[in-house]
Every structure is written in structure tokens, then in C-alpha cells.
Coordinates of C-alpha atoms and ligand atoms in Angstrom, one line a residue:
X1 CA -35.5 -65.1 42.1
X2 CA -34.8 -65.6 38.4
X3 CA -31.5 -64.1 37.2
X4 CA -33.2 -61.7 34.6
X5 CA -35.6 -60.3 37.3
X6 CA -32.7 -59.9 39.7
X7 CA -30.6 -58.1 37.1
X8 CA -33.6 -55.8 36.2
X9 CA -34.2 -55.1 39.9
X10 CA -30.5 -54.2 40.5
X11 CA -30.6 -51.9 37.5
X12 CA -33.8 -50.3 38.8
X13 CA -32.3 -49.8 42.2
X14 CA -29.2 -48.1 40.6
X15 CA -31.5 -45.8 38.6
X16 CA -33.7 -44.8 41.5
X17 CA -30.6 -44.1 43.7
X18 CA -29.0 -42.0 40.8
X19 CA -32.3 -40.1 40.3
X20 CA -33.1 -39.6 44.0
X21 CA -31.9 -36.0 44.3
X22 CA -33.7 -35.0 41.1
X23 CA -36.9 -36.8 42.1
X24 CA -36.9 -35.2 45.6
X25 CA -36.2 -31.7 44.2
X26 CA -38.9 -31.9 41.5
X27 CA -41.6 -33.9 43.4
X28 CA -41.1 -32.2 46.8
X29 CA -44.4 -32.6 48.5
X30 CA -46.4 -33.2 45.3
X31 CA -47.1 -32.2 41.7
X32 CA -50.2 -31.9 39.5
X33 CA -50.4 -35.7 39.1
X34 CA -50.4 -36.1 42.9
X35 CA -52.7 -33.2 43.7
X36 CA -55.3 -33.6 40.9
X37 CA -55.2 -37.3 40.0
X38 CA -53.9 -39.4 42.9
X39 CA -54.6 -37.7 46.3
X40 CA -58.4 -37.1 45.9
X41 CA -58.9 -40.8 45.0
X42 CA -56.6 -42.0 47.7
X43 CA -58.5 -40.0 50.3
X44 CA -61.8 -41.5 49.0
X45 CA -60.6 -45.1 48.7
X46 CA -58.1 -45.3 51.6
X47 CA -60.2 -43.2 53.9
X48 CA -57.4 -42.7 56.4
X49 CA -58.4 -42.2 60.0
X50 CA -56.5 -40.9 63.0
X51 CA -54.9 -43.7 65.0
X52 CA -54.8 -46.1 62.1
X53 CA -51.5 -47.9 61.3
X54 CA -50.8 -47.6 57.6
X55 CA -48.0 -49.0 55.4
X56 CA -46.7 -46.8 52.6
X57 CA -45.0 -49.3 50.3
X58 CA -42.3 -48.0 47.9
X59 CA -42.6 -44.6 49.6
X60 CA -40.1 -42.6 47.5
X61 CA -39.3 -39.4 49.4
X62 CA -42.2 -40.1 51.7
X63 CA -44.7 -37.5 50.4
X64 CA -47.7 -39.8 50.9
X65 CA -46.4 -40.9 54.4
X66 CA -46.3 -37.3 55.6
X67 CA -49.8 -36.5 54.2
X68 CA -51.2 -39.5 56.0
X69 CA -49.3 -38.8 59.2
X70 CA -50.6 -35.3 59.1
X71 CA -54.1 -36.7 59.3
X72 CA -53.2 -38.5 62.5
X73 CA -52.2 -42.0 61.2
X74 CA -49.1 -43.9 62.3
X75 CA -47.0 -44.7 59.3
X76 CA -44.6 -47.5 58.5
X77 CA -42.9 -46.8 55.1
X78 CA -40.3 -48.5 53.0
X79 CA -38.4 -48.1 49.8
X80 CA -35.5 -50.0 48.4
X81 CA -33.6 -46.8 47.5
X82 CA -31.6 -45.8 50.5
X83 CA -31.0 -42.4 48.9
X84 CA -34.7 -41.8 48.6
X85 CA -35.2 -43.0 52.2
X86 CA -32.5 -40.5 53.3
X87 CA -34.5 -37.7 51.6
X88 CA -37.7 -39.0 53.2
X89 CA -36.2 -38.8 56.6
X90 CA -34.7 -35.3 56.1
X91 CA -38.1 -34.0 55.0
X92 CA -40.0 -35.5 58.0
X93 CA -40.4 -33.4 61.1
X94 CA -39.9 -35.3 64.3
X95 CA -43.5 -34.9 65.5
X96 CA -44.7 -37.1 62.7
X97 CA -45.3 -40.8 63.6
X98 CA -43.4 -42.2 60.6
X99 CA -40.8 -45.0 60.6
X100 CA -38.9 -45.4 57.4
X101 CA -37.1 -48.6 56.4
X102 CA -34.9 -49.6 53.4
X103 CA -36.6 -52.8 52.1
X104 CA -36.8 -54.5 48.7
X105 CA -40.3 -55.4 47.8
X106 CA -39.0 -58.2 45.5
X107 CA -37.2 -59.9 48.5
X108 CA -39.4 -62.2 50.5
X109 CA -36.9 -62.1 53.4
X110 CA -37.1 -58.2 53.5
X111 CA -40.9 -58.4 53.5
X112 CA -40.9 -60.9 56.3
X113 CA -39.7 -58.1 58.6
X114 CA -43.0 -56.4 58.1
X115 CA -44.7 -59.5 59.6
X116 CA -44.6 -58.1 63.1
X117 CA -47.2 -55.4 62.2
X118 CA -50.9 -55.7 61.6
X119 CA -51.8 -52.8 59.4
X120 CA -55.2 -51.3 59.0
X121 CA -54.5 -50.5 55.4
X122 CA -51.7 -50.4 52.9
X123 CA -51.0 -47.9 50.2
X124 CA -48.7 -48.4 47.2
X125 CA -48.8 -45.1 45.2
X126 CA -47.5 -45.2 41.6
X127 CA -44.9 -47.9 42.2
X128 CA -46.1 -51.4 41.3
X129 CA -45.1 -50.8 37.6
X130 CA -41.6 -49.8 38.9
X131 CA -41.1 -53.1 40.8
X132 CA -39.4 -55.8 38.9
X133 CA -41.5 -58.6 40.5
X134 CA -44.6 -57.8 42.5
X135 CA -45.6 -61.4 43.4
X136 CA -43.7 -61.6 46.7
X137 CA -45.3 -58.3 47.8
X138 CA -48.9 -59.4 47.0
X139 CA -48.2 -62.7 48.8
X140 CA -47.2 -61.0 52.0
X141 CA -50.2 -58.6 52.1
X142 CA -52.7 -61.0 53.7
X143 CA -50.2 -61.8 56.4
X144 CA -49.5 -58.2 57.4
X145 CA -53.0 -56.7 57.0
X146 CA -55.7 -56.9 59.7
X147 CA -58.7 -59.1 58.7
X148 CA -60.9 -56.9 56.5
X149 CA -58.0 -54.6 55.8
X150 CA -57.6 -52.7 52.5
X151 CA -54.9 -52.4 50.0
X152 CA -55.0 -49.3 47.8
X153 CA -52.7 -48.9 44.8
X154 CA -52.4 -46.4 42.0
X155 CA -50.9 -47.1 38.6
X156 CA -50.0 -45.3 35.5
X157 CA -53.1 -46.5 33.5
X158 CA -51.6 -49.5 31.7
X159 CA -53.9 -49.0 28.6
X160 CA -53.4 -45.3 28.0
X161 CA -50.1 -44.5 29.8
X162 CA -47.7 -47.3 29.2
X163 CA -44.2 -47.2 27.7
X164 CA -45.6 -47.6 24.1
X165 CA -48.2 -44.8 24.5
X166 CA -47.8 -42.0 22.0
X167 CA -49.5 -38.6 22.4
X168 CA -51.0 -37.3 19.2
X169 CA -52.3 -33.9 18.1
X170 CA -54.0 -33.9 14.7
X171 CA -55.4 -30.9 12.8
X172 CA -57.8 -31.0 9.8
X173 CA -60.1 -28.7 7.9
X174 CA -62.1 -31.4 6.2
X175 CA -65.5 -30.0 7.3
X176 CA -64.7 -26.4 6.4
X177 CA -63.3 -25.5 9.8
X178 CA -60.0 -26.2 11.6
X179 CA -60.5 -29.2 14.0
X180 CA -57.8 -30.3 16.4
X181 CA -58.0 -33.7 18.0
X182 CA -55.9 -35.2 20.8
X183 CA -55.5 -38.9 20.8
X184 CA -53.4 -41.6 22.5
X185 CA -52.0 -44.5 20.5
X186 CA -50.7 -47.6 22.4
X187 CA -49.1 -50.4 20.5
X188 CA -48.8 -53.0 23.3
X189 CA -51.1 -53.8 26.2
X190 CA -51.8 -57.5 26.8
X191 CA -48.2 -58.8 27.0
X192 CA -45.9 -58.1 29.9
X193 CA -42.7 -56.3 28.9
X194 CA -40.1 -54.0 30.4
X195 CA -38.9 -50.8 28.8
X196 CA -36.8 -47.7 29.7
X197 CA -38.6 -44.5 30.4
X198 CA -38.4 -41.2 32.2
X199 CA -40.4 -40.6 35.4
X200 CA -39.4 -36.9 35.1
X201 CA -38.0 -34.9 32.3
X202 CA -34.2 -34.4 32.7
X203 CA -33.7 -37.1 35.2
X204 CA -30.0 -38.3 35.2
X205 CA -30.7 -42.0 34.3
X206 CA -33.7 -43.6 32.5
X207 CA -35.3 -46.3 34.6
X208 CA -37.1 -49.5 33.7
X209 CA -40.9 -49.7 33.7
X210 CA -42.5 -53.1 34.1
X211 CA -45.7 -53.1 32.0
X212 CA -48.4 -55.5 33.0
X213 CA -52.1 -55.5 32.0
X214 CA -54.6 -54.6 34.6
X215 CA -55.9 -58.2 34.9
X216 CA -52.5 -59.3 36.1
X217 CA -52.6 -57.1 39.1
X218 CA -56.3 -57.8 39.9
X219 CA -55.8 -61.6 39.5
X220 CA -52.8 -61.4 41.9
X221 CA -55.1 -59.7 44.4
X222 CA -57.9 -62.3 43.9
X223 CA -55.4 -65.2 44.3
X224 CA -54.2 -63.7 47.6
X225 CA -57.7 -63.4 49.2
X226 CA -58.7 -59.9 48.1
X227 CA -61.8 -58.6 46.3
X228 CA -61.9 -55.4 44.3
X229 CA -64.3 -52.9 45.9
X230 CA -63.2 -49.5 44.7
X231 CA -61.9 -48.3 41.4
X232 CA -61.3 -44.8 39.9
X233 CA -59.8 -43.8 36.5
X234 CA -58.4 -40.3 36.7
X235 CA -58.1 -37.8 33.9
X236 CA -57.2 -34.1 34.1
X237 CA -60.3 -31.8 33.8
X238 CA -60.4 -29.8 30.5
X239 CA -59.4 -26.5 32.3
X240 CA -56.1 -27.8 33.5
X241 CA -53.3 -26.5 31.2
X242 CA -50.4 -28.8 30.3
X243 CA -46.8 -27.7 30.7
X244 CA -46.0 -28.8 27.1
X245 CA -48.5 -29.1 24.2
X246 CA -48.3 -32.9 24.2
X247 CA -47.9 -33.5 27.9
X248 CA -50.7 -34.8 30.1
X249 CA -53.2 -32.1 30.9
X250 CA -56.8 -31.0 30.2
X251 CA -56.4 -31.4 26.4
X252 CA -56.3 -35.2 27.0
X253 CA -59.3 -35.1 29.3
X254 CA -60.9 -38.1 27.6
X255 CA -57.9 -40.3 28.6
X256 CA -57.0 -41.3 32.2
X257 CA -53.2 -41.4 32.8
X258 CA -53.8 -42.8 36.3
X259 CA -56.0 -45.4 37.9
X260 CA -56.5 -46.0 41.6
X261 CA -57.9 -49.3 42.9
X262 CA -59.0 -50.6 46.3
X263 CA -58.8 -54.3 47.2
X264 CA -60.2 -55.6 50.4
X265 CA -59.2 -58.7 52.4
X266 CA -61.9 -61.0 53.6
X267 CA -62.8 -60.4 57.3
X268 CA -61.9 -63.7 59.1
Ligands
SAM1 C1 -42.7 -43.4 41.0 S1 -41.9 -43.7 42.6 C2 -43.3 -43.4 43.7 C3 -42.8 -43.1 45.1 C4 -43.9 -42.7 46.1 N1 -44.8 -43.9 46.3 C5 -44.7 -41.5 45.7 O1 -46.0 -41.6 45.6 O2 -44.1 -40.5 45.5 C6 -41.7 -45.4 42.6 C7 -40.9 -45.9 43.8 O3 -40.8 -47.3 43.8 C8 -39.6 -47.7 44.4 N2 -39.2 -49.1 44.1 C9 -39.0 -49.6 42.9 N3 -38.7 -50.9 43.0 C10 -38.7 -51.2 44.3 C11 -38.5 -52.4 45.1 N4 -38.1 -53.5 44.5 N5 -38.7 -52.3 46.5 C12 -39.0 -51.1 47.1 N6 -39.2 -50.0 46.4 C13 -39.1 -50.0 45.0 C14 -38.6 -46.6 43.8 O4 -37.4 -46.5 44.6 C15 -39.4 -45.4 43.9 O5 -39.3 -44.7 45.1

């Protein structure tokens, strides 16, 4: 791995370990992004079934793992933050069929250890943009999925919710009445870059985001034997209030902060 990617990855690991307690306390078993934007699409696109073996990649505190295990699936889950995996284990009742591992998605040797499984499906929820290099992970997918298996991932929408995105509220009375307008301005999209950001307000340490345009992720999937066969852009409905005037909420209902995609491996 190149030195700059390795350095970024180590910094990312230090940030997620430092932020683990705050993340676990604030996320718990979900927030409005999970409940309203991610989970309904994950249910539709992943379509988890009892008895399936599902990989939850970059699982954080395991909130998706527990939801899927609760539906009768057997879950293998990993994250590179041992602190988050500790929280995931503490939160998981013993009757759930979940095995957690500390693995680094940028390390091919770590990913090799998943090669003993043949997953029905793989979920990576809101994490690809947190991973310093996603190419080793995409490369291992066709080896650890069953033929015809699916890979579902969600992203902060790279066009509308990237580190350069600015939330705008404008007011005018040009036409004889007060008109307010919400808009999003992004100054970068096509080029890849990394930038510090906050996954949660008041987290102890900013963490790095790795911005990539959508075509980058889709092309990586295509190059590794997948086709795209499901895609949802997720915006808050107008009636959902935001916690702060310029935070994501129903006032930005024309803009999706999250997208969810399903890629399918060819049946051999
Ligand atoms: C925004 S959190 C999402 C966690 C979880 N998927 C969820 O839905 O709550 C992103 C996660 O990516 C993990 N992550 C970042 N880089 C990683 C890497 N190289 N290998 C494994 N996990 C990584 C972080 O530790 C963090 O738990």
C-alpha cells in the first residue's frame, strides 16, 4: 500500500477509536438517517432472509448486524476499530448469531481470512467513503460471495453530501412576498480528495472522509464482475423536522443526502 494511503488509514483508525464511545452513545441502535433513509432501502435491496449468511462490512457498533440477525440471518461482521467492535460485542445478546472480527478493509491479508465463507449477501452501510482505499475490498468480494450473490452499499450521496457541500437558506421578497429557498452548493465532485469532517456533532476527533465520484464505485464493481441492479436516492420527506435550521431534514427534501446501491455478481 502507498505510504500516503497507509498514513491516512492509520489516522482514520486513530479517529474511529477515539470517537468510538461518542459514536456508540449517540448512534445506539439507530438515528433518523438510519431509520428514514438507510434501513427501508436496505430491506428492499438486500431483502434479508432467515438462514442467510450475511457479511456486515465496516460494522461500527454492529447496529445493522443486530437488525439482520433479528430477522433470522447469520452474520459475520468486521470493523478495523477494536473499540467499536468491543461496543458491538457488548450490545449483542448471546442468542444472536453474530461473529465480530477486527479486520482492516484496506489490508488484503486481513480480507483473505474471510475467504473461508461463502456469503449470500454483503452489506457495507455508510462506510466506503470512510475507507482510505476500497480497491482490496472490491477485489475480494467475488471470492467470498456465492455465485449470483449481492453486494449492497450505502453512501453519503457524493454529489449533494460531500465534504465541500454547503447548506444554504435564502430569503427574498422580490415578487412581493417572502420566499425562502433551501439549496445545496458543492464545489467539488469529479476529483477524488480527502478532507476532515465530523460524522457527529461534538465528536472528540474529526475524521478523514475519502470523496470519490459515484462512477468510481460503480466501475470498481463492474471491473470485479458485478452489475448494478438496484439503486435508490434517499431524501427526508418534507414533514420531517431538522434538529437545526440548516441540518439535513425535510426542508431539504429535494436533495438526497444518502444513496443505496445493489450490485449483483454473475451466477456462474
Ligand atoms: C460511518 S461508520 C458506519 C458503521 C456501520 N456500518 C453503521 O451502519 O453504523 C464507518 C465505519 O467504517 C469503519 N472503517 C473505516 N475504515 C475502515 C477500514 N479500513 N477497515 C474496516 N473498517 C473501517 C469505521 O471504523 C466505522 O465503524
